[in-house]
Short mmCIF file of C-alpha atoms and ligand atoms in Angstrom, two decimals:
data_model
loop_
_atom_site.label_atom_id
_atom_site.label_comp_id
_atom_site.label_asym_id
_atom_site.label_seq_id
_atom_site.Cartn_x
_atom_site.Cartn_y
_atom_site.Cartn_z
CA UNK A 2 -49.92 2.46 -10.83
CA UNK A 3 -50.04 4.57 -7.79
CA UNK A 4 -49.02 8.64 -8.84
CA UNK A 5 -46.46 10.03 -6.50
CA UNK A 6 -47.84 12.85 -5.11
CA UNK A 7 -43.93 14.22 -4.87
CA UNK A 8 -43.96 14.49 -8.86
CA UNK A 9 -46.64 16.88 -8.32
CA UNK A 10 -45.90 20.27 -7.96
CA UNK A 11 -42.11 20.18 -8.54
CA UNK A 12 -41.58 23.22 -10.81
CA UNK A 13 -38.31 24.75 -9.93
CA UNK A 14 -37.23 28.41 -9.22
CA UNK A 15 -36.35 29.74 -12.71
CA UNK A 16 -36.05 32.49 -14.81
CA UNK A 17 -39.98 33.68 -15.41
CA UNK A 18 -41.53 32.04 -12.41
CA UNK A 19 -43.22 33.79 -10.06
CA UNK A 20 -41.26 32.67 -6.14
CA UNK A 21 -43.57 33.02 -2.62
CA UNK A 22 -40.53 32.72 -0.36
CA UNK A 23 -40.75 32.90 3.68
CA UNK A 24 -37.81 34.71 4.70
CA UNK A 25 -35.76 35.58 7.86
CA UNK A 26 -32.65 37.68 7.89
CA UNK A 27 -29.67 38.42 10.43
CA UNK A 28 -27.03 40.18 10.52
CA UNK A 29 -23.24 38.66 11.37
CA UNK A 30 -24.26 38.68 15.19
CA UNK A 31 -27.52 36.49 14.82
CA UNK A 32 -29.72 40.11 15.18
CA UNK A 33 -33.01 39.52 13.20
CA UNK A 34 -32.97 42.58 10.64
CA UNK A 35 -36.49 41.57 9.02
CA UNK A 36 -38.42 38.72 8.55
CA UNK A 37 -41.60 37.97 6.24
CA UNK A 38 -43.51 36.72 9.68
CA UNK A 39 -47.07 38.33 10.09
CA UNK A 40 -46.82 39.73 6.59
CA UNK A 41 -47.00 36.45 4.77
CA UNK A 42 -45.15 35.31 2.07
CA UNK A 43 -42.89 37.37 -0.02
CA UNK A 44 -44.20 36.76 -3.55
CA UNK A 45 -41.80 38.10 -6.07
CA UNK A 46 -40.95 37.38 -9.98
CA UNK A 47 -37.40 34.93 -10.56
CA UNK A 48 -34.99 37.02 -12.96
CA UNK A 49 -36.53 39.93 -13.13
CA UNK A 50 -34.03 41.88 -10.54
CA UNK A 51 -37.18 42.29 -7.80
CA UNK A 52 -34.88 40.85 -5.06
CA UNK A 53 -31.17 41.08 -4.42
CA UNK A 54 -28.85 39.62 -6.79
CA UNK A 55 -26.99 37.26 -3.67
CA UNK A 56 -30.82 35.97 -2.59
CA UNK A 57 -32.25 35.37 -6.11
CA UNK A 58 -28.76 33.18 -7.21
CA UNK A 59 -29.37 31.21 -3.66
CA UNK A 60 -33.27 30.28 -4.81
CA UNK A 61 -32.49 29.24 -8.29
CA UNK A 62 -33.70 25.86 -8.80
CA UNK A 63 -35.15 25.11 -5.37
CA UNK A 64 -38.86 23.76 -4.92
CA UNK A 65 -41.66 24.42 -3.25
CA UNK A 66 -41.09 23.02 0.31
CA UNK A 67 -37.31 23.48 -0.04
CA UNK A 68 -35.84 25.11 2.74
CA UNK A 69 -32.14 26.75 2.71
CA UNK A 70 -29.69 28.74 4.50
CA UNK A 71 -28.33 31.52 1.69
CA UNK A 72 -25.67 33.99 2.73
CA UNK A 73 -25.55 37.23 0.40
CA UNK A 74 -22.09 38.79 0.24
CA UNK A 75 -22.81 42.91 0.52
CA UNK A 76 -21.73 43.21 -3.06
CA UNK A 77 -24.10 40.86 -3.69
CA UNK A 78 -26.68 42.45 -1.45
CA UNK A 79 -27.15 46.24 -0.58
CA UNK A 80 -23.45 47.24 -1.74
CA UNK A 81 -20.47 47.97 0.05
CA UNK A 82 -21.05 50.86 2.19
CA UNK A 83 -19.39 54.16 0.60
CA UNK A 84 -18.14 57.05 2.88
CA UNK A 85 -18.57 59.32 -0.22
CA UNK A 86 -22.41 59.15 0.65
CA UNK A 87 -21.72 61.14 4.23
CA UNK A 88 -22.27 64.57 4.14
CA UNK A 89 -22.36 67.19 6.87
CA UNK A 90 -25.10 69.50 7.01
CA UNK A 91 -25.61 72.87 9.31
CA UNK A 92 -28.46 71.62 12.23
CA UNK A 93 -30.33 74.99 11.09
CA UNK A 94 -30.91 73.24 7.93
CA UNK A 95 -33.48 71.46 10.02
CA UNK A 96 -35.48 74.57 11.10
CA UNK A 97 -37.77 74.38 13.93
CA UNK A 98 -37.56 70.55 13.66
CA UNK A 99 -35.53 68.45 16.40
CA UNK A 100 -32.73 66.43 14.37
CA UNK A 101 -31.82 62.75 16.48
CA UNK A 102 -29.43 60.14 15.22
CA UNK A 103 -31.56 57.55 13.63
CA UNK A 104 -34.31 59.65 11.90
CA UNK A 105 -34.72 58.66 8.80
CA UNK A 106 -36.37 60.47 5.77
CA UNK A 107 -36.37 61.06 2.05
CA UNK A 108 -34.24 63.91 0.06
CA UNK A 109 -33.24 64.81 -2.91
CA UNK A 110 -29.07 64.67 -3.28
CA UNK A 111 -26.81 64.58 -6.19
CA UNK A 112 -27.82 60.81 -6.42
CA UNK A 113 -31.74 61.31 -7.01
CA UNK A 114 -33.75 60.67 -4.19
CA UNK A 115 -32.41 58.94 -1.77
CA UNK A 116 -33.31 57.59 1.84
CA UNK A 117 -31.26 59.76 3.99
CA UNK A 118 -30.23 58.71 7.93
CA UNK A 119 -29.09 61.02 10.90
CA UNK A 120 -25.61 59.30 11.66
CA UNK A 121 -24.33 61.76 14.10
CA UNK A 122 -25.38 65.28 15.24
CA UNK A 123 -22.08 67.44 16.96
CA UNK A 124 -22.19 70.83 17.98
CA UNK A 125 -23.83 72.49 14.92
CA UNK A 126 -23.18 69.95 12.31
CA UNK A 127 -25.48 66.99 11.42
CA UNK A 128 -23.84 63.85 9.52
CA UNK A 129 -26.38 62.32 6.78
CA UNK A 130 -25.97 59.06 5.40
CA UNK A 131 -27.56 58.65 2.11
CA UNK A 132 -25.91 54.37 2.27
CA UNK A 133 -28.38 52.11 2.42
CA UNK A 134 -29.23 50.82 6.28
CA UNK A 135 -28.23 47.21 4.88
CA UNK A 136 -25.29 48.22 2.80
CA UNK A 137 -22.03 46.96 3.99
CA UNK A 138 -23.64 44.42 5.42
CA UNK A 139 -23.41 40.09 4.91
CA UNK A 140 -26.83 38.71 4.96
CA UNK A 141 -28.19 35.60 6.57
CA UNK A 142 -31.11 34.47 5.14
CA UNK A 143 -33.04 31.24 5.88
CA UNK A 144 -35.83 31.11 3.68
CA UNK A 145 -38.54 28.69 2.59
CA UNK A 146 -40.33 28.21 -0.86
CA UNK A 147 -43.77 28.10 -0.44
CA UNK A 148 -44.71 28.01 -3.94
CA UNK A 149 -43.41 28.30 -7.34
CA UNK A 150 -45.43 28.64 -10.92
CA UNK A 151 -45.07 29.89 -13.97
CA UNK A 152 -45.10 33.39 -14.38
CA UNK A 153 -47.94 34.91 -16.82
CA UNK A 154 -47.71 36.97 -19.57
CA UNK A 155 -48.37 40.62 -17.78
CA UNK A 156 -46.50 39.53 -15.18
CA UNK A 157 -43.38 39.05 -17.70
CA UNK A 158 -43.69 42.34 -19.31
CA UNK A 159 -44.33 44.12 -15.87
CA UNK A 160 -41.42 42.47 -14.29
CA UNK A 161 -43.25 41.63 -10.97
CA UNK A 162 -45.88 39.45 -9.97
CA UNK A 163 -49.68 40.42 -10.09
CA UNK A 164 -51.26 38.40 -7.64
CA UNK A 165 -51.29 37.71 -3.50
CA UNK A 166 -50.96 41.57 -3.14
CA UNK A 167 -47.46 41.06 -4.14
CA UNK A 168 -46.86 44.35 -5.88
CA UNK A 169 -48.51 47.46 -7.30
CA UNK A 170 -49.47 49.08 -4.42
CA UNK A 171 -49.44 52.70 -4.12
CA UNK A 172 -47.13 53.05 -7.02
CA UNK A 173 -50.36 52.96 -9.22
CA UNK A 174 -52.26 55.48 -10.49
CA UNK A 175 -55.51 55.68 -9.02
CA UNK A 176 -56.99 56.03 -12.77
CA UNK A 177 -56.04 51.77 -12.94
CA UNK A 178 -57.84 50.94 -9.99
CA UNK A 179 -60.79 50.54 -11.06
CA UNK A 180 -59.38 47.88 -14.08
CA UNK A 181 -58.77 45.54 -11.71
CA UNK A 182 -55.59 43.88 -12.11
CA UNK A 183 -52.57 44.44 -10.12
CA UNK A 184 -53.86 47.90 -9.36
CA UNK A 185 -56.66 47.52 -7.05
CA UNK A 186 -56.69 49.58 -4.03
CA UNK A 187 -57.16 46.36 -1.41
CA UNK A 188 -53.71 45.33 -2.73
CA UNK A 189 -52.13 48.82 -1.70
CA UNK A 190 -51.75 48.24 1.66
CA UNK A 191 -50.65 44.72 1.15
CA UNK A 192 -47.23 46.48 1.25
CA UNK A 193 -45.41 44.80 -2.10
CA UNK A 194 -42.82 46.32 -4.04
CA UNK A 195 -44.44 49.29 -5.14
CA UNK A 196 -46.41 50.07 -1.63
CA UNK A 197 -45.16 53.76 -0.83
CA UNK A 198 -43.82 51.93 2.47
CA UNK A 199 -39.92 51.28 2.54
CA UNK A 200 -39.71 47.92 1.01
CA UNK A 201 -38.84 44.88 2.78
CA UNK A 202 -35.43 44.33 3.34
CA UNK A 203 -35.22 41.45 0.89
CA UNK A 204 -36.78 43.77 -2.01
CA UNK A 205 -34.50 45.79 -3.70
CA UNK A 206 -35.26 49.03 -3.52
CA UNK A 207 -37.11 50.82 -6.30
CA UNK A 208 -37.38 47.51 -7.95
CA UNK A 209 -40.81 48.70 -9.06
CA UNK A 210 -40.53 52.67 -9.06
CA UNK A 211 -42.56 55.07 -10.67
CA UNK A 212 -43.75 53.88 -14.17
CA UNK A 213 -42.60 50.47 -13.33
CA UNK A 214 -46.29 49.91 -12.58
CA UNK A 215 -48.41 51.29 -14.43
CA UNK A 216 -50.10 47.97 -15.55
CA UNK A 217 -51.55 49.45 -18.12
ZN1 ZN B 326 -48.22 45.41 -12.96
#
């Protein structure tokens, strides 16, 4: 009796498997907002929050080779978008540098650290908005499952996956490099959840923060 190669492989998206998903989003309009393209893959650990809540429900029990259309709700997704994160700040606050709508960079607020935008600059007074760039926002995702296994123990009790550069990038201290592991220095620029670049879009942000990595 012939085996059917179909049997092989078929372990579905669960709870403590370890997802490669290729990934475009848009926005209501049909805009591409990000896609995994040139950067490969998005490898990423099922149940363990490392994605969106909206994306992760729409991969559940898919297979490697599956292909799907999921649309994440912003509650689901980056949140609705809340005014009470707008605040107005004097454009001396800036010093010598040259505010322009769009800038983007880190700050600390009431909230913790946030990503702040420049929303609007009028006469003196510069609007920041601390809301995500995605919040507010329905997502359109067609994505693909390139692969799907079982995720291993260290992976589990890190809550991300180890391998394919997929996390602990620059989020590790440079003391772990050397141990190998999810913590070599090749894998920082690899750009996974802990790489000190801003996340892709489909990674929730500071899924893997400080400590979340130490892989010790
Ligand atoms: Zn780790």
């Amino acid at each position: 009796m012939a085996v059917d190669s179909t049997l092989l492989n078929t372990m579905r998206v669960a709870k403590e498997t370890v997802v490669a998903i290729e990934y475009t989003l848009k926005d209501d309009q049909g805009n591409i907002i990000d896609a995994s393209g040139d950067r490969g893959p998005m490898e990423y650990l099922h149940g363990a929050q490392n994605i969106i809540p909206g994306l992760e429900q729409g991969i559940d029990g898919l297979v490697a080779g599956d292909t799907k259309k999921v649309l994440v709700p912003p509650q689901l997704g980056y949140g609705e978008y809340n005014e009470k994160l707008l605040q107005l700040v004097p454009l001396t606050a800036f010093g010598a540098n040259t505010p322009q709508v769009g800038m983007r960079f880190h700050a600390e607020t009431n909230l913790g650290m946030r990503v702040l935008t420049i929303k609007k600059i009028e006469g003196e007074e510069v609007t920041l908005d601390g809301n995500h760039e995605l919040a507010g926002k329905t997502l359109h995702f067609d994505i693909k499952v390139v692969s799907v296994r079982a995720a291993e123990p260290t992976e589990l009790a890190h809550g991300h996956p180890h391998q394919s550069g997929g996390c602990c990038g620059g989020g590790c201290g440079s003391g772990e490099a050397s141990g190998g592991g999810c913590c070599s220095s090749e894998e920082g620029s690899a750009g996974g959840c802990c790489s000190t670049e801003e996340p892709a879009a489909a990674q929730k942000q500071g899924g893997c923060g400080s400590g979340g990595c130490g892989c010790s």
